[in-house]
PDB file of C-alpha atoms in Angstrom:
ATOM      1  CA  MET H   1     112.397 201.310  96.350  1.00 42.00           C
ATOM      2  CA  VAL H   2     112.423 201.161  92.713  1.00 43.00           C
ATOM      3  CA  CYS H   3     108.522 201.726  92.608  1.00 43.00           C
ATOM      4  CA  SER H   4     109.602 205.006  94.910  1.00 44.00           C
ATOM      5  CA  ASN H   5     112.175 206.136  92.981  1.00 43.00           C
ATOM      6  CA  SER H   6     110.107 206.364  89.857  1.00 42.00           C
ATOM      7  CA  VAL H   7     107.380 208.201  91.455  1.00 43.00           C
ATOM      8  CA  LEU H   8     109.461 210.878  92.849  1.00 43.00           C
ATOM      9  CA  SER H   9     111.048 211.301  89.308  1.00 45.00           C
ATOM     10  CA  ILE H  10     108.043 212.870  87.929  1.00 43.00           C
ATOM     11  CA  PRO H  11     107.951 216.481  89.390  1.00 48.00           C
ATOM     12  CA  SER H  12     105.859 218.003  86.482  1.00 48.00           C
ATOM     13  CA  SER H  13     102.623 216.541  87.488  1.00 49.00           C
ATOM     14  CA  PRO H  14     101.549 218.757  90.314  1.00 50.00           C
ATOM     15  CA  TYR H  15      99.527 217.528  93.346  1.00 47.00           C
ATOM     16  CA  ILE H  16      95.881 218.264  92.557  1.00 47.00           C
ATOM     17  CA  PRO H  17      93.950 218.505  95.967  1.00 51.00           C
ATOM     18  CA  PHE H  18      90.505 217.170  96.135  1.00 46.00           C
ATOM     19  CA  HIS H  19      87.642 216.924  98.778  1.00 50.00           C
ATOM     20  CA  PHE H  20      84.321 216.206  99.127  1.00 47.00           C
ATOM     21  CA  PRO H  21      81.717 218.138 100.891  1.00 52.00           C
ATOM     22  CA  LEU H  22      79.952 216.322 103.782  1.00 47.00           C
ATOM     23  CA  PHE H  23      76.454 217.651 102.603  1.00 48.00           C
ATOM     24  CA  PRO H  24      76.619 218.415  98.573  1.00 53.00           C
ATOM     25  CA  LEU H  25      74.729 221.785  97.535  1.00 50.00           C
ATOM     26  CA  PRO H  26      71.693 221.231  94.953  1.00 53.00           C
ATOM     27  CA  ASN H  27      72.792 220.486  91.731  1.00 56.00           C
ATOM     28  CA  GLN H  28      76.518 220.361  92.656  1.00 53.00           C
ATOM     29  CA  GLN H  29      78.111 217.511  91.225  1.00 55.00           C
ATOM     30  CA  PHE H  30      81.320 215.918  92.504  1.00 49.00           C
ATOM     31  CA  PRO H  31      84.530 216.754  90.951  1.00 53.00           C
ATOM     32  CA  THR H  32      86.293 213.853  89.012  1.00 53.00           C
ATOM     33  CA  HIS H  33      89.876 213.525  89.009  1.00 51.00           C
ATOM     34  CA  THR H  34      92.071 210.849  87.818  1.00 52.00           C
ATOM     35  CA  LYS H  35      94.551 209.227  89.764  1.00 50.00           C
ATOM     36  CA  THR H  36      97.915 210.786  89.340  1.00 51.00           C
ATOM     37  CA  PRO H  37     101.437 209.647  90.421  1.00 51.00           C
ATOM     38  CA  SER H  38     101.148 211.498  93.400  1.00 50.00           C
ATOM     39  CA  THR H  39      98.038 209.533  94.795  1.00 48.00           C
ATOM     40  CA  MET H  40      99.475 206.214  93.609  1.00 50.00           C
ATOM     41  CA  ALA H  41     102.688 207.144  95.742  1.00 51.00           C
ATOM     42  CA  ILE H  42     100.361 207.968  98.876  1.00 52.00           C
ATOM     43  CA  THR H  43      98.136 204.581  98.361  1.00 58.00           C
ATOM     44  CA  LYS H  44     101.301 202.574  98.360  1.00 56.00           C
ATOM     45  CA  GLN H  45     102.842 204.094 101.328  1.00 59.00           C
ATOM     46  CA  HIS H  46      99.841 203.358 103.539  1.00 59.00           C
ATOM     47  CA  LEU H  47      99.257 199.769 101.687  1.00 61.00           C
ATOM     48  CA  ILE H  48     101.871 197.887 103.769  1.00 66.00           C
ATOM     49  CA  PRO H  49     101.055 199.514 107.527  1.00 64.00           C
ATOM     50  CA  LEU H  50      97.243 198.720 106.580  1.00 62.00           C
ATOM     51  CA  PHE H  51      98.023 195.053 105.487  1.00 63.00           C
ATOM     52  CA  VAL H  52     100.222 194.466 108.712  1.00 63.00           C
ATOM     53  CA  ILE H  53      97.136 195.989 110.870  1.00 69.00           C
ATOM     54  CA  SER H  54      94.714 193.959 108.860  1.00 65.00           C
ATOM     55  CA  PHE H  55      96.511 190.834 109.380  1.00 61.00           C
ATOM     56  CA  LEU H  56      97.409 191.469 113.338  1.00 67.00           C
ATOM     57  CA  LEU H  57      93.499 191.838 113.750  1.00 65.00           C
ATOM     58  CA  PHE H  58      92.949 188.612 112.054  1.00 60.00           C
ATOM     59  CA  PHE H  59      95.350 186.694 114.012  1.00 59.00           C
ATOM     60  CA  GLN H  60      93.789 188.250 117.161  1.00 67.00           C
ATOM     61  CA  LEU H  61      90.475 186.866 116.192  1.00 59.00           C
ATOM     62  CA  HIS H  62      91.555 183.584 115.144  1.00 57.00           C
ATOM     63  CA  CYS H  63      93.300 183.219 118.648  1.00 56.00           C
ATOM     64  CA  SER H  64      90.289 184.360 120.330  1.00 55.00           C
ATOM     65  CA  THR H  65      87.795 182.289 118.486  1.00 51.00           C
ATOM     66  CA  THR H  66      90.135 179.143 119.133  1.00 50.00           C
ATOM     67  CA  SER H  67      90.696 179.505 122.778  1.00 50.00           C
ATOM     68  CA  ALA H  68      87.001 180.036 122.998  1.00 47.00           C
ATOM     69  CA  GLN H  69      86.078 176.877 121.446  1.00 51.00           C
ATOM     70  CA  ALA H  70      88.607 174.872 123.510  1.00 45.00           C
ATOM     71  CA  PRO H  71      86.985 172.696 125.835  1.00 51.00           C
ATOM     72  CA  ALA H  72      87.656 173.498 129.392  1.00 54.00           C
ATOM     73  CA  GLN H  73      89.274 170.585 131.378  1.00 57.00           C
ATOM     74  CA  SER H  74      87.198 169.274 134.023  1.00 54.00           C
ATOM     75  CA  PRO H  75      88.983 169.015 137.697  1.00 57.00           C
ATOM     76  CA  ALA H  76      89.988 165.546 138.762  1.00 51.00           C
ATOM     77  CA  PRO H  77      87.950 164.043 141.232  1.00 59.00           C
ATOM     78  CA  PRO H  78      88.948 164.055 144.511  1.00 68.00           C
ATOM     79  CA  GLY H  79      90.523 160.847 145.763  1.00 78.00           C
ATOM     80  CA  PRO H  80      89.358 158.579 148.940  1.00 85.00           C
ATOM     81  CA  PRO H  81      89.523 159.895 152.542  1.00 89.00           C
ATOM     82  CA  ASP H  82      92.911 159.207 154.108  1.00 93.00           C
ATOM     83  CA  LEU H  83      92.092 157.856 157.602  1.00 94.00           C
ATOM     84  CA  THR H  84      95.372 158.437 159.004  1.00 95.00           C
ATOM     85  CA  LYS H  85      95.272 162.249 158.242  1.00 95.00           C
ATOM     86  CA  ILE H  86      91.710 162.498 159.710  1.00 96.00           C
ATOM     87  CA  LEU H  87      93.018 161.089 163.140  1.00 96.00           C
ATOM     88  CA  GLN H  88      96.042 163.193 163.000  1.00 95.00           C
ATOM     89  CA  LYS H  89      94.286 166.211 162.605  1.00 95.00           C
ATOM     90  CA  ALA H  90      91.709 165.018 165.498  1.00 93.00           C
ATOM     91  CA  GLY H  91      94.800 164.534 167.626  1.00 91.00           C
ATOM     92  CA  GLN H  92      94.996 161.803 170.778  1.00 94.00           C
ATOM     93  CA  TYR H  93      94.978 158.997 168.382  1.00 97.00           C
ATOM     94  CA  SER H  94      99.108 158.724 167.867  1.00 96.00           C
ATOM     95  CA  VAL H  95      98.960 154.883 168.538  1.00 96.00           C
ATOM     96  CA  PHE H  96      96.257 153.718 166.447  1.00 97.00           C
ATOM     97  CA  VAL H  97      97.763 155.886 163.673  1.00 97.00           C
ATOM     98  CA  ARG H  98     100.935 153.977 164.196  1.00 96.00           C
ATOM     99  CA  LEU H  99      99.219 150.608 163.747  1.00 97.00           C
ATOM    100  CA  LEU H 100      97.426 151.505 160.961  1.00 97.00           C
ATOM    101  CA  LYS H 101     100.772 152.570 159.269  1.00 96.00           C
ATOM    102  CA  SER H 102     103.047 149.503 160.627  1.00 95.00           C
ATOM    103  CA  THR H 103     100.296 146.961 159.747  1.00 95.00           C
ATOM    104  CA  GLN H 104      99.891 148.990 156.126  1.00 95.00           C
ATOM    105  CA  VAL H 105      95.775 148.845 157.020  1.00 95.00           C
ATOM    106  CA  SER H 106      95.915 152.571 156.284  1.00 94.00           C
ATOM    107  CA  ASP H 107      97.194 151.640 152.796  1.00 94.00           C
ATOM    108  CA  ARG H 108      94.658 149.094 152.384  1.00 93.00           C
ATOM    109  CA  LEU H 109      91.496 150.929 153.354  1.00 94.00           C
ATOM    110  CA  ILE H 110      92.337 153.621 150.784  1.00 92.00           C
ATOM    111  CA  GLY H 111      92.453 150.928 148.262  1.00 92.00           C
ATOM    112  CA  GLU H 112      89.155 149.510 149.152  1.00 92.00           C
ATOM    113  CA  LEU H 113      87.615 153.224 149.349  1.00 91.00           C
ATOM    114  CA  LYS H 114      88.546 154.107 146.186  1.00 88.00           C
ATOM    115  CA  ASP H 115      87.684 150.478 144.472  1.00 84.00           C
ATOM    116  CA  THR H 116      84.063 150.067 146.371  1.00 81.00           C
ATOM    117  CA  ASP H 117      80.832 151.985 147.264  1.00 83.00           C
ATOM    118  CA  ASP H 118      80.342 150.027 150.363  1.00 86.00           C
ATOM    119  CA  GLY H 119      82.293 152.630 152.511  1.00 92.00           C
ATOM    120  CA  LYS H 120      83.823 151.894 155.859  1.00 95.00           C
ATOM    121  CA  THR H 121      83.000 152.416 159.584  1.00 96.00           C
ATOM    122  CA  ILE H 122      86.284 152.750 162.158  1.00 97.00           C
ATOM    123  CA  PHE H 123      86.006 152.509 166.234  1.00 97.00           C
ATOM    124  CA  ALA H 124      89.291 154.826 166.703  1.00 97.00           C
ATOM    125  CA  PRO H 125      90.556 153.821 170.194  1.00 97.00           C
ATOM    126  CA  THR H 126      92.073 156.942 171.708  1.00 97.00           C
ATOM    127  CA  ASP H 127      95.522 157.026 173.223  1.00 97.00           C
ATOM    128  CA  LYS H 128      94.330 156.666 176.645  1.00 96.00           C
ATOM    129  CA  ALA H 129      92.462 153.605 175.998  1.00 96.00           C
ATOM    130  CA  PHE H 130      95.542 151.881 174.314  1.00 96.00           C
ATOM    131  CA  SER H 131      97.542 152.959 178.058  1.00 95.00           C
ATOM    132  CA  ALA H 132      94.897 151.161 179.706  1.00 94.00           C
ATOM    133  CA  LEU H 133      95.963 147.646 178.415  1.00 93.00           C
ATOM    134  CA  LYS H 134      97.956 145.529 180.525  1.00 91.00           C
ATOM    135  CA  SER H 135     101.989 146.226 180.196  1.00 89.00           C
ATOM    136  CA  GLY H 136     103.339 144.759 177.457  1.00 89.00           C
ATOM    137  CA  ALA H 137     100.135 143.850 175.796  1.00 90.00           C
ATOM    138  CA  LEU H 138     100.878 145.095 172.434  1.00 91.00           C
ATOM    139  CA  ASN H 139     104.430 144.169 172.485  1.00 91.00           C
ATOM    140  CA  SER H 140     103.649 140.741 173.073  1.00 91.00           C
ATOM    141  CA  LEU H 141     101.514 140.389 169.666  1.00 93.00           C
ATOM    142  CA  ASN H 142     103.198 139.196 166.489  1.00 94.00           C
ATOM    143  CA  ASP H 143     102.418 140.804 163.288  1.00 94.00           C
ATOM    144  CA  GLU H 144      99.484 138.655 162.124  1.00 93.00           C
ATOM    145  CA  GLN H 145      97.988 139.385 165.840  1.00 94.00           C
ATOM    146  CA  ARG H 146      98.226 143.065 165.023  1.00 95.00           C
ATOM    147  CA  VAL H 147      96.748 143.332 161.717  1.00 96.00           C
ATOM    148  CA  GLN H 148      93.820 141.188 163.280  1.00 94.00           C
ATOM    149  CA  LEU H 149      93.970 144.001 166.164  1.00 96.00           C
ATOM    150  CA  VAL H 150      93.329 146.578 163.736  1.00 97.00           C
ATOM    151  CA  LEU H 151      90.981 145.182 161.025  1.00 96.00           C
ATOM    152  CA  PHE H 152      88.705 144.194 164.269  1.00 96.00           C
ATOM    153  CA  HIS H 153      88.149 148.157 164.838  1.00 97.00           C
ATOM    154  CA  VAL H 154      86.964 148.237 160.966  1.00 96.00           C
ATOM    155  CA  ILE H 155      83.555 147.188 159.769  1.00 95.00           C
ATOM    156  CA  PRO H 156      83.036 146.964 155.843  1.00 93.00           C
ATOM    157  CA  SER H 157      80.431 149.287 155.251  1.00 93.00           C
ATOM    158  CA  TYR H 158      79.224 152.883 155.702  1.00 95.00           C
ATOM    159  CA  ILE H 159      77.071 152.975 159.319  1.00 95.00           C
ATOM    160  CA  PRO H 160      75.575 156.190 159.988  1.00 94.00           C
ATOM    161  CA  LEU H 161      75.511 156.695 164.101  1.00 92.00           C
ATOM    162  CA  SER H 162      71.525 156.417 163.416  1.00 90.00           C
ATOM    163  CA  GLN H 163      71.561 153.003 161.886  1.00 92.00           C
ATOM    164  CA  PHE H 164      73.292 150.797 164.590  1.00 94.00           C
ATOM    165  CA  GLN H 165      69.844 149.963 165.936  1.00 90.00           C
ATOM    166  CA  THR H 166      69.354 147.994 162.552  1.00 91.00           C
ATOM    167  CA  VAL H 167      72.504 145.789 162.557  1.00 91.00           C
ATOM    168  CA  SER H 168      72.673 142.213 163.133  1.00 90.00           C
ATOM    169  CA  ASN H 169      74.724 140.776 165.966  1.00 91.00           C
ATOM    170  CA  PRO H 170      77.546 139.800 166.128  1.00 91.00           C
ATOM    171  CA  MET H 171      78.342 142.302 163.524  1.00 91.00           C
ATOM    172  CA  ARG H 172      80.866 141.323 160.874  1.00 90.00           C
ATOM    173  CA  THR H 173      84.729 143.172 161.105  1.00 93.00           C
ATOM    174  CA  GLN H 174      87.345 142.973 158.672  1.00 93.00           C
ATOM    175  CA  ALA H 175      89.395 140.595 161.043  1.00 91.00           C
ATOM    176  CA  GLY H 176      87.614 137.568 160.027  1.00 81.00           C
ATOM    177  CA  ASP H 177      84.807 135.411 161.403  1.00 72.00           C
ATOM    178  CA  SER H 178      82.088 136.799 163.642  1.00 70.00           C
ATOM    179  CA  GLY H 179      81.296 133.264 165.561  1.00 65.00           C
ATOM    180  CA  ASP H 180      81.973 132.609 169.041  1.00 61.00           C
ATOM    181  CA  GLY H 181      85.596 132.175 170.080  1.00 65.00           C
ATOM    182  CA  GLU H 182      86.917 134.351 166.825  1.00 74.00           C
ATOM    183  CA  PHE H 183      85.874 137.809 166.385  1.00 86.00           C
ATOM    184  CA  PRO H 184      82.676 138.527 167.715  1.00 88.00           C
ATOM    185  CA  LEU H 185      81.428 142.163 168.081  1.00 93.00           C
ATOM    186  CA  ASN H 186      77.964 142.814 169.356  1.00 93.00           C
ATOM    187  CA  VAL H 187      76.148 146.322 169.433  1.00 94.00           C
ATOM    188  CA  THR H 188      73.365 147.212 171.696  1.00 94.00           C
ATOM    189  CA  THR H 189      71.500 150.513 171.339  1.00 93.00           C
ATOM    190  CA  SER H 190      69.977 152.814 174.166  1.00 89.00           C
ATOM    191  CA  GLY H 191      68.547 156.223 172.262  1.00 85.00           C
ATOM    192  CA  ASN H 192      71.624 157.951 171.135  1.00 86.00           C
ATOM    193  CA  THR H 193      74.184 155.455 172.842  1.00 92.00           C
ATOM    194  CA  VAL H 194      75.925 152.839 171.103  1.00 95.00           C
ATOM    195  CA  VAL H 195      77.761 149.847 173.343  1.00 96.00           C
ATOM    196  CA  LEU H 196      80.087 147.723 172.115  1.00 96.00           C
ATOM    197  CA  LYS H 197      80.750 144.339 173.245  1.00 94.00           C
ATOM    198  CA  THR H 198      83.429 141.910 172.581  1.00 93.00           C
ATOM    199  CA  GLY H 199      83.371 139.363 175.270  1.00 89.00           C
ATOM    200  CA  LEU H 200      86.693 140.990 176.929  1.00 91.00           C
ATOM    201  CA  THR H 201      85.269 144.577 176.134  1.00 92.00           C
ATOM    202  CA  LYS H 202      82.477 146.756 176.674  1.00 94.00           C
ATOM    203  CA  THR H 203      82.643 150.506 175.831  1.00 95.00           C
ATOM    204  CA  SER H 204      80.565 152.936 173.778  1.00 95.00           C
ATOM    205  CA  VAL H 205      80.869 155.212 171.161  1.00 96.00           C
ATOM    206  CA  SER H 206      81.516 158.569 172.548  1.00 93.00           C
ATOM    207  CA  ASP H 207      81.989 160.924 169.723  1.00 94.00           C
ATOM    208  CA  THR H 208      81.861 161.031 166.008  1.00 95.00           C
ATOM    209  CA  ILE H 209      85.306 161.986 164.347  1.00 96.00           C
ATOM    210  CA  TYR H 210      83.951 162.252 160.808  1.00 96.00           C
ATOM    211  CA  THR H 211      81.508 161.164 158.550  1.00 94.00           C
ATOM    212  CA  ASP H 212      81.206 162.013 154.980  1.00 91.00           C
ATOM    213  CA  GLY H 213      78.625 159.386 153.591  1.00 88.00           C
ATOM    214  CA  GLN H 214      81.578 157.027 152.478  1.00 91.00           C
ATOM    215  CA  LEU H 215      83.644 156.626 155.600  1.00 95.00           C
ATOM    216  CA  ALA H 216      82.473 157.089 159.434  1.00 96.00           C
ATOM    217  CA  VAL H 217      85.087 157.413 161.823  1.00 97.00           C
ATOM    218  CA  TYR H 218      83.962 156.894 165.874  1.00 97.00           C
ATOM    219  CA  ARG H 219      85.578 157.499 168.984  1.00 97.00           C
ATOM    220  CA  VAL H 220      85.719 154.825 171.686  1.00 97.00           C
ATOM    221  CA  ASP H 221      87.604 154.837 175.098  1.00 95.00           C
ATOM    222  CA  GLN H 222      88.849 151.586 175.386  1.00 96.00           C
ATOM    223  CA  VAL H 223      90.639 149.067 172.944  1.00 96.00           C
ATOM    224  CA  LEU H 224      88.194 146.435 171.241  1.00 96.00           C
ATOM    225  CA  GLN H 225      90.138 143.279 172.235  1.00 94.00           C
ATOM    226  CA  PRO H 226      88.906 140.242 169.915  1.00 90.00           C
ATOM    227  CA  LEU H 227      88.933 136.797 171.837  1.00 87.00           C
ATOM    228  CA  GLN H 228      90.865 135.289 168.799  1.00 84.00           C
ATOM    229  CA  VAL H 229      93.653 137.357 170.026  1.00 87.00           C
ATOM    230  CA  PHE H 230      93.734 137.926 173.858  1.00 85.00           C
ATOM    231  CA  ALA H 231      91.286 135.319 175.303  1.00 74.00           C
ATOM    232  CA  ALA H 232      93.662 132.358 174.248  1.00 58.00           C
ATOM    233  CA  ARG H 233      96.437 134.011 175.899  1.00 56.00           C
ATOM    234  CA  SER H 234      94.762 134.898 178.922  1.00 52.00           C
ATOM    235  CA  SER H 235      93.631 131.110 179.682  1.00 48.00           C
ATOM    236  CA  ALA H 236      97.065 129.769 178.676  1.00 46.00           C
ATOM    237  CA  LEU H 237      98.363 131.939 181.843  1.00 44.00           C
ATOM    238  CA  ALA H 238      95.316 132.062 183.985  1.00 45.00           C
ATOM    239  CA  PRO H 239      93.905 129.419 186.777  1.00 45.00           C
ATOM    240  CA  ALA H 240      90.710 127.873 185.979  1.00 45.00           C
ATOM    241  CA  PRO H 241      87.552 130.220 186.631  1.00 46.00           C
ATOM    242  CA  GLY H 242      86.549 130.485 190.273  1.00 47.00           C
ATOM    243  CA  MET H 243      89.738 128.969 191.407  1.00 45.00           C
ATOM    244  CA  SER H 244      92.405 131.269 193.336  1.00 45.00           C
ATOM    245  CA  ARG H 245      96.052 130.691 192.536  1.00 51.00           C
ATOM    246  CA  LYS H 246      96.622 129.650 196.101  1.00 51.00           C
ATOM    247  CA  ALA H 247      93.694 126.950 195.999  1.00 50.00           C
ATOM    248  CA  ALA H 248      94.928 125.672 192.736  1.00 47.00           C
ATOM    249  CA  ASP H 249      98.670 125.212 194.615  1.00 56.00           C
ATOM    250  CA  VAL H 250      96.671 123.339 197.490  1.00 48.00           C
ATOM    251  CA  ASP H 251      94.619 121.375 195.135  1.00 55.00           C
ATOM    252  CA  GLY H 252      97.862 120.285 193.427  1.00 57.00           C
ATOM    253  CA  LYS H 253      99.602 119.301 196.751  1.00 60.00           C
ATOM    254  CA  SER H 254      96.488 117.136 197.956  1.00 60.00           C
ATOM    255  CA  LYS H 255      96.369 115.091 194.471  1.00 61.00           C
ATOM    256  CA  ALA H 256     100.343 114.610 194.981  1.00 62.00           C
ATOM    257  CA  SER H 257      99.784 113.162 198.350  1.00 65.00           C
ATOM    258  CA  SER H 258      97.218 111.026 197.692  1.00 66.00           C
ATOM    259  CA  LEU H 259      99.013 109.410 195.010  1.00 66.00           C
ATOM    260  CA  ALA H 260     101.836 108.695 197.695  1.00 67.00           C
ATOM    261  CA  MET H 261      99.589 106.962 199.820  1.00 72.00           C
ATOM    262  CA  GLN H 262      98.364 104.918 197.119  1.00 70.00           C
ATOM    263  CA  ASN H 263     101.386 103.814 195.991  1.00 67.00           C
ATOM    264  CA  LEU H 264     102.592 103.201 199.798  1.00 69.00           C
ATOM    265  CA  ALA H 265      99.653 100.905 200.482  1.00 69.00           C
ATOM    266  CA  LEU H 266     100.350  99.098 197.290  1.00 68.00           C
ATOM    267  CA  PHE H 267     104.032  98.236 198.384  1.00 66.00           C
ATOM    268  CA  VAL H 268     102.700  96.966 202.058  1.00 64.00           C
ATOM    269  CA  VAL H 269     100.218  94.491 200.171  1.00 61.00           C
ATOM    270  CA  SER H 270     103.060  93.423 197.987  1.00 66.00           C
ATOM    271  CA  VAL H 271     105.076  92.698 201.198  1.00 60.00           C
ATOM    272  CA  ILE H 272     102.376  90.769 203.087  1.00 71.00           C
ATOM    273  CA  ALA H 273     101.879  88.769 199.929  1.00 65.00           C
ATOM    274  CA  PHE H 274     105.522  87.927 199.302  1.00 62.00           C
ATOM    275  CA  ALA H 275     105.587  86.838 203.256  1.00 65.00           C
ATOM    276  CA  LEU H 276     102.872  84.385 203.231  1.00 68.00           C
ATOM    277  CA  SER H 277     104.353  82.390 199.726  1.00 66.00           C
ATOM    278  CA  LEU H 278     107.226  81.658 202.118  1.00 63.00           C
TER     279      LEU H 278
END
């Protein structure tokens, strides 16, 4: 403000307009002028706006350069596939999904798929397959047996449908030892048909539900019943092989009758011996 008042207080100096021709004529010289207070006032009046504009342009250019140089963040790698979500989307696997969650096998599979590169192969029984079991078969299993049943449907490696013909029998499952009497699972192939045998169950792979090179999920129409879980329970309740319940009862009665006759004969011999001794 002080500078502006000092300029306006000099009215004696007239403003001398000047201009430069765009194309100077021959022998024409540009007029020379000395800065007057009026021209100095014009320069100072435009200095602040020019400075502000220059600062804004520099700031914008700096921000653009910084943002262009900032490295772009790479997207987070996708997590391992979730078996329960895959089965829920496919439908008709609600019982198997419930078993996967209640036994916490589903969480275990997610962790193993994340930490290893071997992959997994799952045989998923349908709801109809579970309904074909004997009444109360699932409810009679304890917690350990339920875990074993679910893990018996899990192969600890990724097996494409075309490679089942190269696997060795008995095939190893995550339920435990695959030896006889434990958790044997045998595979046979005929063309594109894959047949699974447990000693109690015989079924085939009827469809591919999901496959991505790490996880393969196949549909089976029967529950794979491991011998370790179901065979012991069946043998404890069933009569000897080849013998009906009625035949078992008759055999028991005959054995009891024979024992009674032996006791009677022994009693008679004892009485005769006593009589002869008198």
